[in-house]
Short mmCIF file of C-alpha atoms in Angstrom, two decimals:
data_model
loop_
_atom_site.label_atom_id
_atom_site.label_comp_id
_atom_site.label_asym_id
_atom_site.label_seq_id
_atom_site.Cartn_x
_atom_site.Cartn_y
_atom_site.Cartn_z
CA MET A 16 45.67 -0.47 14.58
CA ASN A 17 47.96 -3.50 14.83
CA GLU A 18 51.01 -1.40 13.98
CA MET A 19 50.10 1.10 16.70
CA ILE A 20 49.88 -1.73 19.23
CA LYS A 21 53.19 -3.21 18.10
CA ASP A 22 54.89 0.18 18.42
CA CYS A 23 53.74 0.52 22.02
CA LEU A 24 56.78 -0.29 24.16
CA PHE A 25 54.85 -2.03 26.96
CA PHE A 26 51.83 -3.48 25.14
CA GLY A 27 52.91 -7.06 25.92
CA MET A 28 53.26 -6.25 29.59
CA ILE A 29 49.87 -4.51 29.66
CA ILE A 30 48.14 -7.44 27.94
CA SER A 31 49.76 -9.90 30.34
CA ILE A 32 48.78 -7.98 33.48
CA PHE A 33 45.19 -7.44 32.36
CA ALA A 34 44.90 -11.11 31.33
CA TYR A 35 46.11 -12.25 34.75
CA GLY A 36 43.73 -9.82 36.44
CA PHE A 37 40.88 -11.25 34.37
CA GLY A 38 41.87 -14.76 35.49
CA LYS A 39 42.02 -13.65 39.12
CA LYS A 40 38.52 -12.20 38.86
CA LEU A 41 37.17 -15.47 37.50
CA LYS A 42 38.89 -17.46 40.24
CA ASP A 43 37.57 -15.17 42.99
CA LYS A 44 34.04 -15.39 41.59
CA TRP A 45 33.75 -19.11 40.81
CA LYS A 46 36.31 -20.63 43.24
CA LEU A 47 36.97 -23.54 40.86
CA PRO A 48 40.48 -25.00 40.28
CA ILE A 49 40.01 -24.84 36.51
CA PHE A 50 39.93 -21.05 36.73
CA ASN A 51 43.62 -20.84 37.57
CA PRO A 52 44.69 -17.20 36.99
CA LEU A 53 47.91 -18.15 35.22
CA LEU A 54 46.14 -20.64 32.94
CA ILE A 55 43.44 -18.08 32.10
CA ALA A 56 46.14 -15.44 31.47
CA ILE A 57 48.01 -17.71 29.04
CA LEU A 58 44.87 -18.59 27.11
CA THR A 59 43.73 -14.94 27.05
CA VAL A 60 47.08 -13.67 25.77
CA ILE A 61 47.13 -16.34 23.04
CA ALA A 62 43.59 -15.38 22.00
CA VAL A 63 44.48 -11.67 21.88
CA LEU A 64 47.63 -12.25 19.84
CA LEU A 65 45.76 -14.44 17.35
CA ALA A 66 42.85 -12.00 17.08
CA LEU A 67 45.13 -9.01 16.45
CA GLY A 68 47.61 -10.90 14.27
CA ILE A 69 50.57 -10.05 16.51
CA GLU A 70 53.67 -12.24 16.27
CA TYR A 71 55.06 -13.79 19.44
CA GLU A 72 58.41 -12.04 18.92
CA SER A 73 56.70 -8.63 18.98
CA TYR A 74 54.74 -9.57 22.09
CA TYR A 75 57.79 -10.91 23.93
CA ALA A 76 59.89 -7.85 23.11
CA SER A 77 57.46 -5.73 25.11
CA ALA A 78 56.55 -8.32 27.77
CA LYS A 79 60.05 -9.51 28.69
CA TYR A 80 60.30 -6.86 31.41
CA LEU A 81 57.94 -8.96 33.53
CA SER A 82 60.51 -11.76 33.61
CA TYR A 83 62.89 -9.44 35.48
CA PHE A 84 60.65 -9.89 38.52
CA LEU A 85 60.95 -13.69 38.44
CA THR A 86 64.12 -13.97 40.50
CA PRO A 87 63.12 -11.39 43.18
CA ALA A 88 59.70 -13.05 43.49
CA THR A 89 61.35 -16.44 44.00
CA VAL A 90 63.72 -15.00 46.61
CA CYS A 91 60.75 -13.50 48.48
CA LEU A 92 59.50 -17.04 49.10
CA ALA A 93 62.28 -17.30 51.70
CA ILE A 94 60.36 -14.97 54.04
CA PRO A 95 57.75 -17.52 55.23
CA LEU A 96 60.55 -20.09 55.53
CA TYR A 97 62.47 -17.81 57.89
CA GLN A 98 59.34 -17.29 59.94
CA LYS A 99 59.00 -21.07 60.41
CA LEU A 100 62.69 -21.75 61.05
CA ALA A 101 62.06 -23.53 64.36
CA LEU A 102 59.63 -25.95 62.69
CA LEU A 103 62.17 -26.58 59.95
CA LYS A 104 64.91 -27.47 62.45
CA LYS A 105 62.56 -29.80 64.30
CA ASN A 106 61.66 -31.79 61.18
CA ILE A 107 64.83 -31.31 59.12
CA LYS A 108 65.59 -35.01 58.46
CA ALA A 109 62.07 -35.89 57.34
CA ILE A 110 61.83 -32.75 55.20
CA LEU A 111 65.15 -33.30 53.39
CA LEU A 112 64.40 -36.99 52.84
CA GLY A 113 60.97 -36.09 51.48
CA ILE A 114 62.41 -33.54 49.06
CA PHE A 115 65.09 -35.97 47.90
CA SER A 116 62.43 -38.63 47.31
CA GLY A 117 60.35 -36.13 45.36
CA VAL A 118 63.25 -35.21 43.08
CA MET A 119 64.12 -38.85 42.42
CA SER A 120 60.46 -39.63 41.70
CA SER A 121 60.18 -36.70 39.30
CA MET A 122 63.26 -37.54 37.24
CA GLY A 123 62.59 -41.27 37.49
CA SER A 124 59.07 -40.88 36.09
CA VAL A 125 60.40 -38.74 33.23
CA PHE A 126 62.91 -41.48 32.38
CA LEU A 127 60.28 -44.24 32.43
CA LEU A 128 57.83 -42.29 30.26
CA SER A 129 60.59 -41.21 27.87
CA TYR A 130 61.73 -44.82 27.53
CA PHE A 131 58.16 -46.04 27.03
CA PHE A 132 57.42 -43.44 24.32
CA GLN A 133 60.88 -43.82 22.74
CA LEU A 134 61.84 -40.15 23.05
CA SER A 135 65.21 -38.91 21.82
CA HIS A 136 67.96 -37.85 24.21
CA GLU A 137 67.25 -34.20 23.38
CA GLN A 138 63.57 -34.58 24.22
CA TYR A 139 64.40 -36.54 27.37
CA VAL A 140 66.75 -33.94 28.87
CA THR A 141 64.28 -31.23 27.87
CA LEU A 142 61.70 -32.80 30.21
CA LEU A 143 64.00 -33.78 33.11
CA PRO A 144 63.92 -30.42 34.96
CA LYS A 145 60.12 -30.10 34.69
CA SER A 146 59.48 -29.74 38.43
CA ILE A 147 62.00 -27.06 39.41
CA THR A 148 61.89 -23.30 39.14
CA THR A 149 62.35 -21.77 35.68
CA ALA A 150 65.43 -19.75 36.63
CA ILE A 151 67.38 -22.97 37.33
CA ALA A 152 65.71 -25.24 34.78
CA MET A 153 66.53 -23.06 31.76
CA GLY A 154 70.24 -23.21 32.46
CA ILE A 155 70.14 -26.96 33.09
CA SER A 156 68.18 -27.67 29.90
CA GLU A 157 70.55 -25.60 27.79
CA GLU A 158 73.64 -27.22 29.32
CA MET A 159 72.26 -30.74 28.82
CA GLY A 160 71.39 -30.07 25.17
CA GLY A 161 67.64 -29.75 25.64
CA ILE A 162 65.15 -27.41 23.98
CA VAL A 163 64.88 -24.50 26.42
CA THR A 164 61.59 -23.08 25.13
CA ILE A 165 59.86 -26.46 25.51
CA THR A 166 61.38 -26.85 28.98
CA VAL A 167 59.80 -23.54 30.01
CA ALA A 168 56.43 -24.62 28.57
CA VAL A 169 56.58 -27.96 30.42
CA ILE A 170 57.49 -26.19 33.67
CA LEU A 171 54.47 -23.91 33.29
CA VAL A 172 52.15 -26.85 32.62
CA THR A 173 53.59 -28.75 35.61
CA GLY A 174 53.17 -25.75 37.91
CA ILE A 175 49.63 -24.96 36.78
CA LEU A 176 48.51 -28.59 37.13
CA GLY A 177 50.10 -28.75 40.59
CA ASN A 178 48.39 -25.52 41.60
CA MET A 179 45.03 -26.75 40.35
CA THR A 180 45.17 -30.25 41.84
CA ALA A 181 47.13 -29.71 45.10
CA GLU A 182 44.16 -29.57 47.45
CA ILE A 183 42.28 -32.39 45.72
CA THR A 184 45.36 -34.64 45.75
CA CYS A 185 45.99 -34.03 49.47
CA LYS A 186 42.37 -34.88 50.26
CA LEU A 187 42.40 -37.93 48.00
CA PHE A 188 45.49 -39.43 49.65
CA LYS A 189 44.52 -38.18 53.12
CA ILE A 190 47.62 -36.03 53.55
CA THR A 191 46.80 -33.83 56.53
CA ASP A 192 50.20 -32.82 57.94
CA PRO A 193 50.99 -29.25 56.79
CA VAL A 194 54.73 -29.96 56.53
CA ALA A 195 54.11 -32.95 54.25
CA LYS A 196 51.70 -30.92 52.13
CA GLY A 197 54.17 -28.08 51.62
CA VAL A 198 57.09 -30.36 50.79
CA ALA A 199 55.04 -32.39 48.30
CA ILE A 200 53.58 -29.36 46.53
CA GLY A 201 56.88 -27.46 46.37
CA CYS A 202 58.73 -30.52 45.06
CA ALA A 203 56.16 -31.39 42.44
CA SER A 204 55.22 -27.96 41.09
CA HIS A 205 57.86 -25.38 42.16
CA SER A 206 56.87 -21.73 42.75
CA ILE A 207 53.49 -21.87 40.98
CA GLY A 208 52.42 -24.74 43.19
CA THR A 209 53.87 -23.05 46.25
CA THR A 210 51.52 -20.09 45.76
CA LYS A 211 48.68 -22.57 46.31
CA ALA A 212 50.53 -23.99 49.34
CA MET A 213 50.64 -20.45 50.78
CA GLU A 214 46.89 -20.18 50.33
CA MET A 215 46.50 -23.44 52.25
CA GLY A 216 48.53 -22.20 55.23
CA GLU A 217 51.70 -20.53 56.49
CA VAL A 218 53.46 -23.83 57.25
CA GLU A 219 52.59 -25.27 53.84
CA GLY A 220 53.94 -22.13 52.16
CA ALA A 221 57.17 -22.17 54.16
CA MET A 222 57.86 -25.84 53.43
CA GLY A 223 57.01 -25.31 49.77
CA SER A 224 59.55 -22.48 49.62
CA LEU A 225 62.24 -24.73 51.10
CA ALA A 226 61.34 -27.54 48.68
CA ILE A 227 61.84 -25.24 45.68
CA VAL A 228 65.42 -24.42 46.71
CA VAL A 229 66.53 -27.89 47.81
CA ALA A 230 64.80 -29.63 44.89
CA GLY A 231 66.56 -27.27 42.50
CA LEU A 232 69.95 -28.04 44.04
CA CYS A 233 69.31 -31.80 44.04
CA THR A 234 68.29 -31.66 40.40
CA VAL A 235 71.47 -29.79 39.48
CA VAL A 236 73.54 -32.47 41.24
CA PHE A 237 71.76 -35.58 39.91
CA ILE A 238 70.55 -34.57 36.46
CA SER A 239 73.87 -35.48 34.81
CA PHE A 240 73.48 -39.00 36.21
CA PHE A 241 69.93 -39.35 34.90
CA ALA A 242 70.85 -37.79 31.54
CA GLN A 243 73.11 -40.78 30.81
CA PHE A 244 70.18 -43.22 30.87
CA MET A 245 69.05 -42.29 27.33
#
């Protein structure tokens, strides 16, 4: 049975899609942040692979086709941004300053925690690009001498946590302006968080989309500077 599954060219893709659909069903039914579809999909896929005794390499070989959609999906986030172009121009200074502050806070917090826990340089640079989109972060991590696979895992955890806690955090700190919400969510938790911003409103989604791009560029520019700290 296991060999038949392994020989199926798209079994990894099929498992992934069904696992995400299962997570989406749970989220739609219970409406709780903990039932994040991506989190449920990850846990479901892990459970299936362990139950069937399938190695990760076999799974990835047939699931990697899904990653081809990552870049087009990220580019599609520019659509709501274009639709809110007038709002962007009106608040451009505040938005750019907010994104810059978010990037500095992200990398600064990684440095402080890495210093506190006495992480190695390799571990430190692995964590630095945690809040930007995977497509950019993988290249940065590899260039800086980090562990790319762990970088991807950290990015996923960051995005899922941001998606799950975005609304609660905004309520807790009384953040009501939709522009501020979108910038904060996009800066802190890249495209996964921005999907939650889109659920919160069109303006939030548009500002989140902008934050992903600008935060990625800022990280590329300043990460070499931060990498020298450890």
